[in-house]
Coordinates of C-alpha atoms in Angstrom, one line a residue:
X209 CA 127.7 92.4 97.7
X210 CA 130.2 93.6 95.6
X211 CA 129.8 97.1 93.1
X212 CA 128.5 95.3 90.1
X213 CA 125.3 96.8 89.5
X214 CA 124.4 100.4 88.3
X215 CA 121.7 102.2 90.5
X216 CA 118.5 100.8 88.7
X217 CA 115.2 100.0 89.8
X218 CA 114.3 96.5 89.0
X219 CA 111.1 96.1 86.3
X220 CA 107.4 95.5 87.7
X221 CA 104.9 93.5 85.2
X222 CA 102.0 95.6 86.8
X223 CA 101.8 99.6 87.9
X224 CA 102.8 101.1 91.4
X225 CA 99.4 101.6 91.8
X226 CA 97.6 98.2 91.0
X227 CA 100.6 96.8 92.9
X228 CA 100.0 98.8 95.9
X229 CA 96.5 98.5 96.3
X230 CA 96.9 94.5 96.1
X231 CA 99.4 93.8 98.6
X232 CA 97.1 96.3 101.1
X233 CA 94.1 93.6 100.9
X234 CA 95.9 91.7 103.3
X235 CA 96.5 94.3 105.7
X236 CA 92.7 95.4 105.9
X237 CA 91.9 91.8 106.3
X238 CA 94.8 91.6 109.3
X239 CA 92.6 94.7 110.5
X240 CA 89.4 93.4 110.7
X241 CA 90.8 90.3 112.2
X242 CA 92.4 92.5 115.0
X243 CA 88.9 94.7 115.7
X244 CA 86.8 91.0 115.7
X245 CA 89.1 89.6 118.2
X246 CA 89.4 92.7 120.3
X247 CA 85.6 93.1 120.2
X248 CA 85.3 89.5 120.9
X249 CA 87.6 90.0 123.9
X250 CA 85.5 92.9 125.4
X251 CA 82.5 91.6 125.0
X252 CA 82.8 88.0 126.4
X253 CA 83.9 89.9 129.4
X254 CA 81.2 92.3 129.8
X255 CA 78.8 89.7 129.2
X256 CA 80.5 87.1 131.3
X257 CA 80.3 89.2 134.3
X258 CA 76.8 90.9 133.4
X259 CA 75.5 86.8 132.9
X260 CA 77.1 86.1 136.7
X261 CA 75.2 89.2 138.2
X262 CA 72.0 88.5 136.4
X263 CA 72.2 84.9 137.9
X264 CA 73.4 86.4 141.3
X265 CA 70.4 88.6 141.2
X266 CA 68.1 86.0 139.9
X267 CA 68.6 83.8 142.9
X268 CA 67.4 85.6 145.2
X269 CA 64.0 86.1 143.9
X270 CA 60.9 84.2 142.2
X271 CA 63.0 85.0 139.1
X272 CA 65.0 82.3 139.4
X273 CA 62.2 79.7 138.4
X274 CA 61.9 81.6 135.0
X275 CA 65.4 82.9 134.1
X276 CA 66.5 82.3 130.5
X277 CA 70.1 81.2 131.1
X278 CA 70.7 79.7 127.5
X279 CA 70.8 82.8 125.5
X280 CA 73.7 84.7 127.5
X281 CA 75.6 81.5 127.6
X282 CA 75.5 80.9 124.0
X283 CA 76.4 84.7 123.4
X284 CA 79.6 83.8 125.6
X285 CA 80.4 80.8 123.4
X286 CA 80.0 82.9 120.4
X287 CA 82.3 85.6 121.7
X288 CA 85.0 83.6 122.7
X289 CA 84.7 81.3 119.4
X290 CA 85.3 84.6 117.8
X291 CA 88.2 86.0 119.8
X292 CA 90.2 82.6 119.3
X293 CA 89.4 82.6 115.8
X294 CA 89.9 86.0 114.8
X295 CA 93.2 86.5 117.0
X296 CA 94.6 83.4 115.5
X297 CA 93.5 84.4 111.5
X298 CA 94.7 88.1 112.2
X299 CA 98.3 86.3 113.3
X300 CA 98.3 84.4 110.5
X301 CA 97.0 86.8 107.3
X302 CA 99.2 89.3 109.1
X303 CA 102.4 87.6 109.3
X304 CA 101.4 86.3 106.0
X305 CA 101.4 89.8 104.4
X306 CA 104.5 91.1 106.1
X307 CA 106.3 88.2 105.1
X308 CA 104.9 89.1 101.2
X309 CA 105.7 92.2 101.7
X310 CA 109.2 91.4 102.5
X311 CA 109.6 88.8 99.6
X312 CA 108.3 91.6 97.2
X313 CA 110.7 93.6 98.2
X314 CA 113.9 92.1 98.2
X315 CA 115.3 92.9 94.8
X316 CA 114.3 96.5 95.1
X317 CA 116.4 96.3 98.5
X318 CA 119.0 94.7 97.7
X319 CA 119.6 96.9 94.2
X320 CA 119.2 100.0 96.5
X321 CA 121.5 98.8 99.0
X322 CA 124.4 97.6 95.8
X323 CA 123.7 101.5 94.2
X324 CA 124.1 103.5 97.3
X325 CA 126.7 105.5 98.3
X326 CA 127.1 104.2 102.2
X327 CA 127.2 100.7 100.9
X328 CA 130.1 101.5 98.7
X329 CA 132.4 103.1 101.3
X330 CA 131.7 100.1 103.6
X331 CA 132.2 97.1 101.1
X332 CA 129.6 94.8 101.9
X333 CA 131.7 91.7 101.5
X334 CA 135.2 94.0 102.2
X335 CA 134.4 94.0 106.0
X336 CA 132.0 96.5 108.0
X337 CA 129.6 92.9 108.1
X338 CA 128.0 95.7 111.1
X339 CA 126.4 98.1 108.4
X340 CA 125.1 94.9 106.7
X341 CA 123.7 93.6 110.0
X342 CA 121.9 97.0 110.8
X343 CA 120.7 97.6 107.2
X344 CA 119.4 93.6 107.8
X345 CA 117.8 95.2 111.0
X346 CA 116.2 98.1 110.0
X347 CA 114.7 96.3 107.0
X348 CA 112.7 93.5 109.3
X349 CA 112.0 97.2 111.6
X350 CA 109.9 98.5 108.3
X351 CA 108.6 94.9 107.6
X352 CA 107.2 94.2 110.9
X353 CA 106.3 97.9 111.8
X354 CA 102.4 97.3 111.0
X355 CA 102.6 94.0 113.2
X356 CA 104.3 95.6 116.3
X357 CA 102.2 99.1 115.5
X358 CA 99.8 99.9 113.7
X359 CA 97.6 97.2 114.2
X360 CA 98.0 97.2 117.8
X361 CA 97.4 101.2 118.4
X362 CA 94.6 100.9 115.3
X363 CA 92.7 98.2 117.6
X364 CA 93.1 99.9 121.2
X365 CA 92.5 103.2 120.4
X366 CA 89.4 102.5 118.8
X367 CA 88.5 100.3 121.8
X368 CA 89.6 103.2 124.3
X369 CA 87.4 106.1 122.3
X370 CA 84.6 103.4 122.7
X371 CA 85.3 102.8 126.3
X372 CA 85.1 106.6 126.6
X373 CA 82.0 107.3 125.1
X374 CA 80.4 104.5 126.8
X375 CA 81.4 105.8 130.4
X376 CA 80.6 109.0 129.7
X377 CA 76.8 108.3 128.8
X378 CA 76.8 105.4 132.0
X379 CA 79.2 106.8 134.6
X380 CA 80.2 110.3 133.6
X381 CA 81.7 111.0 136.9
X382 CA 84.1 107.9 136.1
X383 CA 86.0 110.0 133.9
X384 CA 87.9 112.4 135.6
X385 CA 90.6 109.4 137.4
X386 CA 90.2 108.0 133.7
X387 CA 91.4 111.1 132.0
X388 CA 94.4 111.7 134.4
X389 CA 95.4 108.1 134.5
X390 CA 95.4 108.7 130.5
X391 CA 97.1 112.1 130.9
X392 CA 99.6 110.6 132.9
X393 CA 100.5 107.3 130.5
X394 CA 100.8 109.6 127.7
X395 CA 103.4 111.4 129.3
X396 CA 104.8 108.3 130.0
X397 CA 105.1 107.1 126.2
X398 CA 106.3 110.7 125.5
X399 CA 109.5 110.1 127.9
X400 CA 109.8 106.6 126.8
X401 CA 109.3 107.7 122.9
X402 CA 112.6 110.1 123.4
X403 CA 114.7 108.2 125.6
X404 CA 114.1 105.5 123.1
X405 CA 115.0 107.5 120.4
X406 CA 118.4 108.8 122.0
X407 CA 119.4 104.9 123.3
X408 CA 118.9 103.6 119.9
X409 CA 121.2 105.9 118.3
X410 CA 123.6 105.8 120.6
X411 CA 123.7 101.5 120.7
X412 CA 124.0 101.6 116.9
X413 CA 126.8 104.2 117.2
X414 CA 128.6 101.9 119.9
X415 CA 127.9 98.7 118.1
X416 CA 128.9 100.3 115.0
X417 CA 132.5 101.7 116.3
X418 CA 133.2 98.5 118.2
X419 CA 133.0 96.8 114.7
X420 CA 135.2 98.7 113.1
X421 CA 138.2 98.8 115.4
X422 CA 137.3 94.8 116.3
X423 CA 137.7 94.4 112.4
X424 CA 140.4 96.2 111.8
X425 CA 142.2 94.5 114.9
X426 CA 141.3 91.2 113.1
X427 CA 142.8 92.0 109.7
X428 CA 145.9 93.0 111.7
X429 CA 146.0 90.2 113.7
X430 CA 149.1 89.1 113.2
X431 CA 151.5 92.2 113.3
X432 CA 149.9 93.2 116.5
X433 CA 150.6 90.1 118.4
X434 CA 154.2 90.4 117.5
X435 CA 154.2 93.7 118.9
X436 CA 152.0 92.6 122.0
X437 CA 149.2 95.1 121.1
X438 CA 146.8 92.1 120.4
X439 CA 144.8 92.3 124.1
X440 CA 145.1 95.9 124.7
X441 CA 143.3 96.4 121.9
X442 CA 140.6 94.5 122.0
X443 CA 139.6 96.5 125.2
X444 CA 137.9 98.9 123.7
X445 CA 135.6 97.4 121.0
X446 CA 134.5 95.0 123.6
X447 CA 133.8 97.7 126.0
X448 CA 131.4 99.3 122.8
X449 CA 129.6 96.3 122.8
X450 CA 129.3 96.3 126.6
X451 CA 128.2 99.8 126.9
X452 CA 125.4 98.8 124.2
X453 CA 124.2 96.2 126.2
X454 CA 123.9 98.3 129.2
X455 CA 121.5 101.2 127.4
X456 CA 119.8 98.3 126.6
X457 CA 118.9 96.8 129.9
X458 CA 118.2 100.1 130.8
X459 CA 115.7 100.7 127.8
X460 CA 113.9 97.2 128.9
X461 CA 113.3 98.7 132.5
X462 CA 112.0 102.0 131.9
X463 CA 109.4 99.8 129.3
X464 CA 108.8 97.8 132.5
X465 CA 108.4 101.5 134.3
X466 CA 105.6 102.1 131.2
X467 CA 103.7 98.7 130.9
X468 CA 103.1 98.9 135.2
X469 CA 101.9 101.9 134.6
X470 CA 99.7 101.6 131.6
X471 CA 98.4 98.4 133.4
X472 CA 96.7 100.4 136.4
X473 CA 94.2 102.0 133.4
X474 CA 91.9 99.3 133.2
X475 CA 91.5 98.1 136.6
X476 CA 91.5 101.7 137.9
X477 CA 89.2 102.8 135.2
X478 CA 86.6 99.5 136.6
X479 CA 86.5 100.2 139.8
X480 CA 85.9 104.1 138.9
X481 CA 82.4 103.2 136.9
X482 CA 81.4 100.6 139.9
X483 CA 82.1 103.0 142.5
X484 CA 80.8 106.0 140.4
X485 CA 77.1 104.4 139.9
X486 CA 77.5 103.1 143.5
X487 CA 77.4 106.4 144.5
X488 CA 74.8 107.7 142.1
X489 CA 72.4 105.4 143.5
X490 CA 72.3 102.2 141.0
X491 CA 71.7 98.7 143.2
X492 CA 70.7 95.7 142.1
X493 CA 69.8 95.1 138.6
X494 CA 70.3 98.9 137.9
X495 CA 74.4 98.2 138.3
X496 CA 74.4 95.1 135.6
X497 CA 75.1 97.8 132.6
X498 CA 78.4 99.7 134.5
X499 CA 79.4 96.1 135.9
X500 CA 79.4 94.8 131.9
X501 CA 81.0 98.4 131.2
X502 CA 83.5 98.2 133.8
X503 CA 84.7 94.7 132.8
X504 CA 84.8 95.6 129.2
X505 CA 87.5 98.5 130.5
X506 CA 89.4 95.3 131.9
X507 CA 89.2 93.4 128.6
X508 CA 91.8 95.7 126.9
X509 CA 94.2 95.0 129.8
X510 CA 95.8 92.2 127.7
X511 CA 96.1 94.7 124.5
X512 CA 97.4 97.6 126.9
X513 CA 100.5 95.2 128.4
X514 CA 102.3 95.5 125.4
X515 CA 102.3 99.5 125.7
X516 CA 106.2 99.6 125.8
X517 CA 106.9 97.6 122.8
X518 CA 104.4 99.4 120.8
X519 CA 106.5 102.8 121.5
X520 CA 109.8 101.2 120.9
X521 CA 109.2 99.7 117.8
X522 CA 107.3 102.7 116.6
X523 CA 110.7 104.3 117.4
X524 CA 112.7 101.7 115.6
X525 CA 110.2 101.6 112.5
X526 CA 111.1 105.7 112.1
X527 CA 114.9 105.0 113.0
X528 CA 115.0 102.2 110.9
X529 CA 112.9 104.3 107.7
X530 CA 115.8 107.1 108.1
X531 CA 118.9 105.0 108.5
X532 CA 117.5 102.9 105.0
X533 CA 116.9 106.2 103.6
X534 CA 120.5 107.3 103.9
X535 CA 122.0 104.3 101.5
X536 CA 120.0 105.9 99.2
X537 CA 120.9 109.3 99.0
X538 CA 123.0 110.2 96.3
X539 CA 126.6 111.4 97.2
X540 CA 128.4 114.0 95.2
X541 CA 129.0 111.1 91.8
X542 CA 126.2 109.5 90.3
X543 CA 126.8 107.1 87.5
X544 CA 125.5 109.9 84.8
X545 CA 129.1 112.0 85.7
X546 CA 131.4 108.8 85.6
X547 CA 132.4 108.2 82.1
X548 CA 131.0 104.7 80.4
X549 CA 135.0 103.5 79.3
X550 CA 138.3 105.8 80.1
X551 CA 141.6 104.7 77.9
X552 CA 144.2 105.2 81.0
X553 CA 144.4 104.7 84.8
X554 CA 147.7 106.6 85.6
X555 CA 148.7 105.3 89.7
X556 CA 151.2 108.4 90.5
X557 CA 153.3 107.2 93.3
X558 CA 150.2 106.0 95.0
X559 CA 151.3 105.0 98.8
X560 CA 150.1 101.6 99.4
X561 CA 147.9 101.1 103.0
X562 CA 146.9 98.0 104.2
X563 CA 143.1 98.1 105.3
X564 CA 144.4 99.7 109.0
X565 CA 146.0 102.0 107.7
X566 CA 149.8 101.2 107.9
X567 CA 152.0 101.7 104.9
X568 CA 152.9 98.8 103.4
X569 CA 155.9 98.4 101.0
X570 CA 156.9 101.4 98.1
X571 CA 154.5 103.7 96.9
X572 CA 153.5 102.7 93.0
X573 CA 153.8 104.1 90.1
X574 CA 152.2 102.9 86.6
X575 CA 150.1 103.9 83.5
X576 CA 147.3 100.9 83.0
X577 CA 145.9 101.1 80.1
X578 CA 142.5 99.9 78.1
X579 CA 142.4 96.2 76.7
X580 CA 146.1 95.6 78.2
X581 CA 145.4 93.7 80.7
X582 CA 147.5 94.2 84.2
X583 CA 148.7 91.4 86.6
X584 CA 150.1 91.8 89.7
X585 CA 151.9 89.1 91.2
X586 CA 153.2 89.0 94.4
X587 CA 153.3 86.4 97.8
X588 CA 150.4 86.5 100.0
X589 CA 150.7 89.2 102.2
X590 CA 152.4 91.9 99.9
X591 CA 149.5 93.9 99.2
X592 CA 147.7 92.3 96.4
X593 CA 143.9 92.8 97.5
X594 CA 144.6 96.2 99.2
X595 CA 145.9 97.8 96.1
X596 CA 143.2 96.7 94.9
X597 CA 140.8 98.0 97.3
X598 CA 142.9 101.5 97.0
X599 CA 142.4 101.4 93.1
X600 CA 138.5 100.8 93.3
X601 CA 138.2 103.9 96.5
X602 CA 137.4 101.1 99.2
X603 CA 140.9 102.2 100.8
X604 CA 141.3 106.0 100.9
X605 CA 144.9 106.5 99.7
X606 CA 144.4 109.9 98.7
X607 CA 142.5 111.7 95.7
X608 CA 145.6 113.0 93.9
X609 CA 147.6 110.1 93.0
X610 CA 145.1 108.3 90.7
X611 CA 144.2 109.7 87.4
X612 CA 141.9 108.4 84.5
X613 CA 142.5 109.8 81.6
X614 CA 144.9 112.8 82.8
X615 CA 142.1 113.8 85.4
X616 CA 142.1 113.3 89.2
X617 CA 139.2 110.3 90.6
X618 CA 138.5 111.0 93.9
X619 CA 137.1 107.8 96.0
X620 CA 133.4 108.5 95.3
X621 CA 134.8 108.4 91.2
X622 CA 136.1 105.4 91.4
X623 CA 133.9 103.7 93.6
X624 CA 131.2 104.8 90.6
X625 CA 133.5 103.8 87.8
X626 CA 134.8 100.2 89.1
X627 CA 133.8 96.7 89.7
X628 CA 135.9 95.2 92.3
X629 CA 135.8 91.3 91.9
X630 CA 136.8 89.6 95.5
X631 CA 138.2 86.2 95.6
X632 CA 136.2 85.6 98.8
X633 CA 132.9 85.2 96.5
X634 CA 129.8 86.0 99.0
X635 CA 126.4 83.7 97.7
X636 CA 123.2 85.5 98.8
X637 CA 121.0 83.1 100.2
X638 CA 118.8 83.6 97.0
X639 CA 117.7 83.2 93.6
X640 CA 120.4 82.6 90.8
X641 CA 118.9 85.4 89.2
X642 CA 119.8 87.7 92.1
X643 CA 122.9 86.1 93.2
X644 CA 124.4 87.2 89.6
X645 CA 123.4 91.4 90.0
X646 CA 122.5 92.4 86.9
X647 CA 118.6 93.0 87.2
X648 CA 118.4 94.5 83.9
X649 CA 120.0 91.7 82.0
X650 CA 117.4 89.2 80.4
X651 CA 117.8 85.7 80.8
X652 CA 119.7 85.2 77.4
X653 CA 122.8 86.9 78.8
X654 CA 122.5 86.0 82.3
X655 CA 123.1 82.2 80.9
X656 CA 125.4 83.4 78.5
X657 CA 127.6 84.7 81.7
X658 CA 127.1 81.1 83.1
X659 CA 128.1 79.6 80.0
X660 CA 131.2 81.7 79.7
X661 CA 132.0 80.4 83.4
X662 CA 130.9 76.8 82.9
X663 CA 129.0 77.1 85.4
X664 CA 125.3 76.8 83.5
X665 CA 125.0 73.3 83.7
X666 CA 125.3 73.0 87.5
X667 CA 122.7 76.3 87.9
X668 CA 120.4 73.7 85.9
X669 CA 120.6 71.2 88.5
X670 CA 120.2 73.7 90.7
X671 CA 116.7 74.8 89.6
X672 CA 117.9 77.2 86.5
X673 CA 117.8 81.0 87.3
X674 CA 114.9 81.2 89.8
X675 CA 116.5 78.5 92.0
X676 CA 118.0 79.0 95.1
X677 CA 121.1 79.1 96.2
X678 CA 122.9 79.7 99.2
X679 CA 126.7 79.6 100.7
X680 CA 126.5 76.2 101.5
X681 CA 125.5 75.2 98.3
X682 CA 127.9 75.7 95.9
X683 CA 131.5 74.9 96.5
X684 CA 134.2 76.9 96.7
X685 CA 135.2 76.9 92.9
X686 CA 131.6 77.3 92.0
X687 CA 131.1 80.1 93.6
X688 CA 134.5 81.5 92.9
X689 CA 132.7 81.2 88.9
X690 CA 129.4 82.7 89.7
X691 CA 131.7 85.5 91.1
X692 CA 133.3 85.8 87.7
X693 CA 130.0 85.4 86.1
X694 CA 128.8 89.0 88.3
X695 CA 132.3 90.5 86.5
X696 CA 131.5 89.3 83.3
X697 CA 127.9 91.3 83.5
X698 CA 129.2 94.2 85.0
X699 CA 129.5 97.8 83.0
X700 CA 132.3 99.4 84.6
X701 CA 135.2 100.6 82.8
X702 CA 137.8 99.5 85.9
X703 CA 137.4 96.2 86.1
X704 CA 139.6 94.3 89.5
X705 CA 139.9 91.0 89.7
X706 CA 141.4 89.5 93.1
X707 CA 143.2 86.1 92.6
X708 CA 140.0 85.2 89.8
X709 CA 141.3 81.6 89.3
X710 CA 141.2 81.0 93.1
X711 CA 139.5 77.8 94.0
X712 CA 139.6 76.3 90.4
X713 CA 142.1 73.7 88.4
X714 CA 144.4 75.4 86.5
X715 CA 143.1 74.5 82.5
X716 CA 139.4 75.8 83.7
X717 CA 140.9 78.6 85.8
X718 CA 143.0 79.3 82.4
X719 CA 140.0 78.7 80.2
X720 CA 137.5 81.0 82.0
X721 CA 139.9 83.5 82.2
X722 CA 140.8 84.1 78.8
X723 CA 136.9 84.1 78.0
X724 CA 136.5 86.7 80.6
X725 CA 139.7 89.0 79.3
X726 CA 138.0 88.4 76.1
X727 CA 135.0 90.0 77.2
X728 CA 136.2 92.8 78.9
X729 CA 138.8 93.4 76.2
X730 CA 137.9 97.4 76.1
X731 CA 138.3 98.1 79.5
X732 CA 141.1 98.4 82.2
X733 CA 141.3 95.4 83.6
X734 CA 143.8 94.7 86.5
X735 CA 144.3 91.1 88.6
X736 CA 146.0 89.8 91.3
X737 CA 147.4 86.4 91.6
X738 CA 150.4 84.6 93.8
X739 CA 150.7 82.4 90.7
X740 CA 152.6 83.3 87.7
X741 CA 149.3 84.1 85.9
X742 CA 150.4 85.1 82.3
X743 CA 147.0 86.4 80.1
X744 CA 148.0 86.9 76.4
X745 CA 149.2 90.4 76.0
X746 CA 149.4 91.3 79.7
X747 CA 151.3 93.5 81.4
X748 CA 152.9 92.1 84.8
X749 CA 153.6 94.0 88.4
X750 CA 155.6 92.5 91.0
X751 CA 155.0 93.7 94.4
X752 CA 157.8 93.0 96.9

């Protein structure tokens, strides 16, 4: 996504609070769902194995000739009719409401991610794709985290506090191996809960670095094959991404370490009520209630199997919450200490880096100025697009050889302060509406923008703002326009265009251009292009 869009919150039609206490009436429902099926479970059970010892019992006296069996077996139906049922509806409204949730969302995110400070040092579509693939990550973390969490531990440890109280008024003397096989499974998720914590951390770090040197590798790809640096080099991100897999294998076996453990509480916890009122005496019909207790402890053997993946997304859900919370906190420059239009961007020897840092070419030296448009031409290769990048602070080429206005901008500055247009145009796969970045334009302008790019007819046949669009959609000169269209919205005073009639026939290209200059004809606009791109009263750079 490139910097087109100021940090702003998009509009709601209703408050926080109505909102809010909507999108929770799924949830409770999901809830309910989850404590009928459980209870369902436990009960079928219990009364499954208390109907078998009944008829057991039965048999072997005059009983037999008069037993009721019709009542317990319908109960049976009835419970496992509502265990199907309810697990089934508590899958569906659930997944139902996270997906909402996520939908709901997705403007809110996506502005958040477009405003924050981390998003603007990676360049979403300027490489880093791994800080877009974690953010992507921790966002379905947060989405799914009452799915993997808290309807699971909501559900068993109200069936477990249950349990408990029920054993302690049948079998009290069942409790003391249930208590330390708890004891001991709690200290299990504790050390599973931390080692979690540190392996996820350090994976994202690995992952993370072998990105960035695997990227940076690629954009070099072909001066380091000439200097047969090409295989060497790709040692090392590989071995990043190996090291990540191996903390994760060994993640998935101390889970399997938990879950065996975890999965000795409910047979060990049955066998403690049997042999507890064994011992206290109970035979015959006297043991029916602790045999339909004890199976009821081995109905929530199912729920406590998935003990391990309860901790580690718990983990995830609060890793993922504090790595989404860092793309929003604000860096040193907000937008309120950028000024809205500067007259002058002075470039004071600037040394020009490609995106590896390795000097490229002479360093650079030129005054740009407001509503004088600046082209630099130039053969692929020659630095174009990383001048570019330099200009709007996606390069670091140092914070004293670019001034605005006589002052020094420093990276964050002009990160704040410009809208870098890439040629490469990214399409969301979303809504028009959201694909153009500008949440707080109204539909008038947004079509006004398309109109400008003749491209409003084809977002017609596409379905008109609301419709949706993705990559594969739109062709490379339409999305090339719908690029142009995000420039032509944006409010920053540096406007960059890289190589804007890219993709498109050269009277459009030509056309859309001049509309666009026209537009942004009190700003400091500067393009690239290999052609001999000549806008009316623009000033032209050749880069050797």
């Amino acid at each position: 996504m490139n910097d087109s869009t100021s940090p702003i919150v998009p509009e709601t039609k209703t408050g926080p609070l109505e909102e809010a206490s909507r999108h929770r009436v799924p949830w409770r429902l999901a809830l309910v769902l989850a404590f009928a099926s459980l209870a369902g479970g436990i009960l079928l059970t219990g009364v499954s194995v208390w109907f078998l010892g009944a008829v057991a019992l039965a048999g072997l006296t005059p009983a037999a000739l008069t037993f009721n069996f019709h009542v317990p077996a319908a109960f049976i139906r009835l419970f496992a009719l509502t265990r199907t049922a309810a697990k089934y509806g508590e899958r569906v409204v659930g997944h139902r409401a996270a997906l909402t949730d996520q939908v709901l969302r997705r403007s809110t995110l996506f502005a958040a991610m477009a405003a924050a400070p981390s998003v603007r040092k990676a360049g979403w579509q300027l490489g880093n794709q791994d800080r877009l693939a974690d953010y992507l990550d921790d966002v379905e973390d947060v989405d799914y985290a009452r799915l993997r969490v808290s309807l699971p531990v909501a559900t068993l440890g109200m069936a477990i506090l249950l349990l408990i109280a029920a054993t302690l008024w049948v079998a009290p003397l069942a409790m003391a191996p249930i208590l330390l096989l708890i004891a001991v499974n709690m200290f299990g998720v504790r050390v599973l809960a931390s080692r979690t914590d540190a392996d996820l951390a350090a994976m994202r770090q690995s992952r993370q670095q072998a990105s960035r040197l695997l990227g940076s590798a690629i954009q070099a790809v072909v001066p380091l094959q000439g200097e047969r640096r090409w295989g060497p080099l790709l040692d090392e991100p590989f071995g990043g991404y190996a090291n990540a897999q191996t903390r994760a294998l060994v993640l998935r076996h101390r889970q399997a370490l938990l879950d065996t453990l975890a999965n000795c509480l409910a047979p060990c916890a049955m066998l403690s009520i049997l042999v507890s009122a064994w011992l206290s005496g109970l035979r015959g019909e006297a043991l029916l209630p602790p045999a339909l207790l004890a199976f009821a402890w081995l109905a929530v053997a199912e729920s406590v199997l998935g003990a391990s993946k309860i901790v580690v997304a718990f983990v995830r859900e609060k890793t993922a919450r504090s790595a989404l919370a860092k793309w929003n906190t604000l860096d040193s420059v907000t937008r309120q200490h950028v000024a809205e239009r500067i007259s002058s961007l002075t470039l004071d020897r600037l040394p020009r880096r490609a995106p590896d840092g390795r000097l490229i070419g002479r360093p650079i030296s030129a005054t740009l100025k407001a509503g004088r448009p600046t082209v630099l031409h130039g053969a692929s290769g020659c630095g174009k697009t990383s001048l570019l990048k330099q200009v709007a602070g996606w390069l670091d080429g140092g914070d004293d050889f670019v001034l605005g206005d006589g002052i020094e901008l420093n990276v964050d500055v002009r990160r704040s302060m410009s809208c870098f247009c890439a040629h490469d145009a990214t399409v969301l796969a979303d809504t028009v509406r959201e694909n153009l970045f500008a949440p707080h334009a109204g539909d008038a302008e947004l079509w006004r923008a398309l109109d400008a790019v003749e491209l409003q007819g084809r977002i017609r046949a596409a379905g008109g703002l609301d419709g949706w669009i993705t990559q594969d959609v739109l062709s490379l000169g339409e999305a090339q326009r719908l690029n142009l269209a995000r420039a032509w919205l944006s409010d920053r005073p540096v406007m960059l265009l890289d190589e804007p009639t890219e993709h498109l026939a050269a009277e459009q290209g030509q056309r859309i251009l001049d509309a666009l200059l026209l537009r942004l004809r009190q700003r400091i606009v500067i393009l690239s292009s290999h052609d001999e791109l000549a806008p009316s009263g623009a000033t032209a750079v050749r880069l050797q």
